[in-house]
């Protein structure tokens, strides 16, 4: 019985290239989604002085890499969590959660498309 490993070597090489391509595409999706969530959160945030709205930022997107495609959107106002989740005397006025939910389906669809394209390559 003979065995030709050349196809396995080609498969291994192709799988290595898939990782590079998918990482680059995922990086773009993560950056876009983070900016979209930031924009939505600013629109949904309750405004009194504008401090909360101005405190909503996205982490430095230059640090998003193919190996670690992640970003963080946060509200740094010291009272943001009280508005988001409410307190025993104040009802919640969520803005971050709903902003993330607005873009969750599009994010998942884009990532699924990336995976699908990678599998077809």
PDB file of C-alpha atoms in Angstrom:
ATOM      1  CA  UNK A   1       0.000   0.000   0.000  1.00  0.00           C
ATOM      2  CA  UNK A   2       1.430   3.379  -0.965  1.00  0.00           C
ATOM      3  CA  UNK A   3       0.611   6.754   0.503  1.00  0.00           C
ATOM      4  CA  UNK A   4       1.088  10.198  -1.090  1.00  0.00           C
ATOM      5  CA  UNK A   5       1.388  12.933   1.542  1.00  0.00           C
ATOM      6  CA  UNK A   6       1.735  15.788  -0.948  1.00  0.00           C
ATOM      7  CA  UNK A   7      -1.972  16.661  -0.719  1.00  0.00           C
ATOM      8  CA  UNK A   8      -1.721  16.881   3.063  1.00  0.00           C
ATOM      9  CA  UNK A   9       1.236  19.229   2.734  1.00  0.00           C
ATOM     10  CA  UNK A  10      -0.754  21.407   0.338  1.00  0.00           C
ATOM     11  CA  UNK A  11      -3.744  21.345   2.692  1.00  0.00           C
ATOM     12  CA  UNK A  12      -1.542  22.393   5.613  1.00  0.00           C
ATOM     13  CA  UNK A  13      -0.098  25.267   3.599  1.00  0.00           C
ATOM     14  CA  UNK A  14      -3.583  26.391   2.504  1.00  0.00           C
ATOM     15  CA  UNK A  15      -4.905  26.275   6.069  1.00  0.00           C
ATOM     16  CA  UNK A  16      -2.050  28.550   7.153  1.00  0.00           C
ATOM     17  CA  UNK A  17      -3.031  31.051   4.465  1.00  0.00           C
ATOM     18  CA  UNK A  18      -6.708  30.875   5.506  1.00  0.00           C
ATOM     19  CA  UNK A  19      -5.766  32.081   8.971  1.00  0.00           C
ATOM     20  CA  UNK A  20      -4.012  35.134   7.531  1.00  0.00           C
ATOM     21  CA  UNK A  21      -6.910  36.005   5.229  1.00  0.00           C
ATOM     22  CA  UNK A  22      -9.620  35.483   7.829  1.00  0.00           C
ATOM     23  CA  UNK A  23      -7.662  37.453  10.428  1.00  0.00           C
ATOM     24  CA  UNK A  24      -7.404  40.447   8.108  1.00  0.00           C
ATOM     25  CA  UNK A  25     -11.112  40.330   7.280  1.00  0.00           C
ATOM     26  CA  UNK A  26     -12.119  39.851  10.931  1.00  0.00           C
ATOM     27  CA  UNK A  27     -10.017  42.870  11.851  1.00  0.00           C
ATOM     28  CA  UNK A  28     -12.062  45.060   9.478  1.00  0.00           C
ATOM     29  CA  UNK A  29     -15.374  43.710  10.816  1.00  0.00           C
ATOM     30  CA  UNK A  30     -14.344  44.273  14.447  1.00  0.00           C
ATOM     31  CA  UNK A  31     -13.241  47.852  13.778  1.00  0.00           C
ATOM     32  CA  UNK A  32     -16.433  48.739  11.911  1.00  0.00           C
ATOM     33  CA  UNK A  33     -18.689  47.136  14.487  1.00  0.00           C
ATOM     34  CA  UNK A  34     -16.929  48.914  17.372  1.00  0.00           C
ATOM     35  CA  UNK A  35     -17.383  52.315  15.714  1.00  0.00           C
ATOM     36  CA  UNK A  36     -21.026  51.505  14.912  1.00  0.00           C
ATOM     37  CA  UNK A  37     -21.703  50.529  18.536  1.00  0.00           C
ATOM     38  CA  UNK A  38     -20.014  53.705  19.778  1.00  0.00           C
ATOM     39  CA  UNK A  39     -22.161  55.842  17.479  1.00  0.00           C
ATOM     40  CA  UNK A  40     -25.369  54.077  18.536  1.00  0.00           C
ATOM     41  CA  UNK A  41     -24.504  54.278  22.238  1.00  0.00           C
ATOM     42  CA  UNK A  42     -23.954  58.029  21.913  1.00  0.00           C
ATOM     43  CA  UNK A  43     -27.337  58.350  20.230  1.00  0.00           C
ATOM     44  CA  UNK A  44     -29.093  56.257  22.899  1.00  0.00           C
ATOM     45  CA  UNK A  45     -27.328  57.746  25.949  1.00  0.00           C
ATOM     46  CA  UNK A  46     -29.501  59.953  28.160  1.00  0.00           C
ATOM     47  CA  UNK A  47     -28.250  63.540  27.990  1.00  0.00           C
ATOM     48  CA  UNK A  48     -28.218  66.054  30.793  1.00  0.00           C
ATOM     49  CA  UNK A  49     -24.842  67.785  30.572  1.00  0.00           C
ATOM     50  CA  UNK A  50     -23.404  65.744  27.697  1.00  0.00           C
ATOM     51  CA  UNK A  51     -20.666  64.286  29.899  1.00  0.00           C
ATOM     52  CA  UNK A  52     -21.921  60.713  29.545  1.00  0.00           C
ATOM     53  CA  UNK A  53     -22.243  60.982  25.770  1.00  0.00           C
ATOM     54  CA  UNK A  54     -18.735  62.453  25.506  1.00  0.00           C
ATOM     55  CA  UNK A  55     -17.319  59.684  27.708  1.00  0.00           C
ATOM     56  CA  UNK A  56     -18.359  56.930  25.266  1.00  0.00           C
ATOM     57  CA  UNK A  57     -15.279  55.888  23.336  1.00  0.00           C
ATOM     58  CA  UNK A  58     -13.792  52.983  21.434  1.00  0.00           C
ATOM     59  CA  UNK A  59     -10.391  51.559  22.335  1.00  0.00           C
ATOM     60  CA  UNK A  60      -7.497  52.505  20.059  1.00  0.00           C
ATOM     61  CA  UNK A  61      -8.374  50.672  16.851  1.00  0.00           C
ATOM     62  CA  UNK A  62      -4.770  50.809  15.691  1.00  0.00           C
ATOM     63  CA  UNK A  63      -4.163  48.047  18.245  1.00  0.00           C
ATOM     64  CA  UNK A  64      -6.613  45.648  16.575  1.00  0.00           C
ATOM     65  CA  UNK A  65      -4.501  42.933  14.995  1.00  0.00           C
ATOM     66  CA  UNK A  66      -5.141  39.875  12.854  1.00  0.00           C
ATOM     67  CA  UNK A  67      -4.069  37.675  15.753  1.00  0.00           C
ATOM     68  CA  UNK A  68      -6.293  39.475  18.252  1.00  0.00           C
ATOM     69  CA  UNK A  69      -9.245  41.085  16.492  1.00  0.00           C
ATOM     70  CA  UNK A  70     -10.922  42.726  19.477  1.00  0.00           C
ATOM     71  CA  UNK A  71     -12.028  46.206  20.467  1.00  0.00           C
ATOM     72  CA  UNK A  72     -13.738  47.736  23.476  1.00  0.00           C
ATOM     73  CA  UNK A  73     -16.473  50.354  23.567  1.00  0.00           C
ATOM     74  CA  UNK A  74     -16.921  51.917  26.990  1.00  0.00           C
ATOM     75  CA  UNK A  75     -18.546  54.786  28.830  1.00  0.00           C
ATOM     76  CA  UNK A  76     -16.034  56.189  31.293  1.00  0.00           C
ATOM     77  CA  UNK A  77     -18.346  58.599  33.150  1.00  0.00           C
ATOM     78  CA  UNK A  78     -18.316  57.494  36.787  1.00  0.00           C
ATOM     79  CA  UNK A  79     -22.120  57.189  36.833  1.00  0.00           C
ATOM     80  CA  UNK A  80     -22.532  55.307  33.536  1.00  0.00           C
ATOM     81  CA  UNK A  81     -23.212  51.946  35.185  1.00  0.00           C
ATOM     82  CA  UNK A  82     -25.972  53.452  37.344  1.00  0.00           C
ATOM     83  CA  UNK A  83     -27.765  54.707  34.245  1.00  0.00           C
ATOM     84  CA  UNK A  84     -27.187  51.467  32.323  1.00  0.00           C
ATOM     85  CA  UNK A  85     -28.402  49.132  35.072  1.00  0.00           C
ATOM     86  CA  UNK A  86     -30.395  51.401  37.405  1.00  0.00           C
ATOM     87  CA  UNK A  87     -30.263  51.532  41.186  1.00  0.00           C
ATOM     88  CA  UNK A  88     -32.657  50.720  44.003  1.00  0.00           C
ATOM     89  CA  UNK A  89     -34.182  54.192  43.598  1.00  0.00           C
ATOM     90  CA  UNK A  90     -33.703  54.849  39.872  1.00  0.00           C
ATOM     91  CA  UNK A  91     -34.842  52.738  36.930  1.00  0.00           C
ATOM     92  CA  UNK A  92     -32.303  51.681  34.321  1.00  0.00           C
ATOM     93  CA  UNK A  93     -31.811  53.793  31.210  1.00  0.00           C
ATOM     94  CA  UNK A  94     -29.751  51.331  29.143  1.00  0.00           C
ATOM     95  CA  UNK A  95     -27.706  52.615  26.249  1.00  0.00           C
ATOM     96  CA  UNK A  96     -24.610  50.411  25.909  1.00  0.00           C
ATOM     97  CA  UNK A  97     -26.410  47.053  25.877  1.00  0.00           C
ATOM     98  CA  UNK A  98     -29.012  48.136  23.324  1.00  0.00           C
ATOM     99  CA  UNK A  99     -26.277  49.675  21.145  1.00  0.00           C
ATOM    100  CA  UNK A 100     -24.378  46.381  21.126  1.00  0.00           C
ATOM    101  CA  UNK A 101     -27.579  44.443  20.429  1.00  0.00           C
ATOM    102  CA  UNK A 102     -28.359  46.654  17.421  1.00  0.00           C
ATOM    103  CA  UNK A 103     -25.148  45.554  15.727  1.00  0.00           C
ATOM    104  CA  UNK A 104     -24.841  41.984  17.007  1.00  0.00           C
ATOM    105  CA  UNK A 105     -26.683  40.303  14.146  1.00  0.00           C
ATOM    106  CA  UNK A 106     -24.704  42.168  11.460  1.00  0.00           C
ATOM    107  CA  UNK A 107     -21.453  41.325  13.257  1.00  0.00           C
ATOM    108  CA  UNK A 108     -22.337  37.635  13.459  1.00  0.00           C
ATOM    109  CA  UNK A 109     -23.417  37.559   9.805  1.00  0.00           C
ATOM    110  CA  UNK A 110     -20.174  39.203   8.685  1.00  0.00           C
ATOM    111  CA  UNK A 111     -18.079  36.781  10.730  1.00  0.00           C
ATOM    112  CA  UNK A 112     -20.063  33.809   9.379  1.00  0.00           C
ATOM    113  CA  UNK A 113     -19.432  35.074   5.847  1.00  0.00           C
ATOM    114  CA  UNK A 114     -15.706  35.266   6.569  1.00  0.00           C
ATOM    115  CA  UNK A 115     -15.700  31.685   7.805  1.00  0.00           C
ATOM    116  CA  UNK A 116     -17.750  30.535   4.831  1.00  0.00           C
ATOM    117  CA  UNK A 117     -15.348  32.215   2.382  1.00  0.00           C
ATOM    118  CA  UNK A 118     -12.396  30.659   4.189  1.00  0.00           C
ATOM    119  CA  UNK A 119     -13.929  27.208   3.927  1.00  0.00           C
ATOM    120  CA  UNK A 120     -14.544  27.682   0.195  1.00  0.00           C
ATOM    121  CA  UNK A 121     -10.927  28.752  -0.444  1.00  0.00           C
TER     122      UNK A 121
END
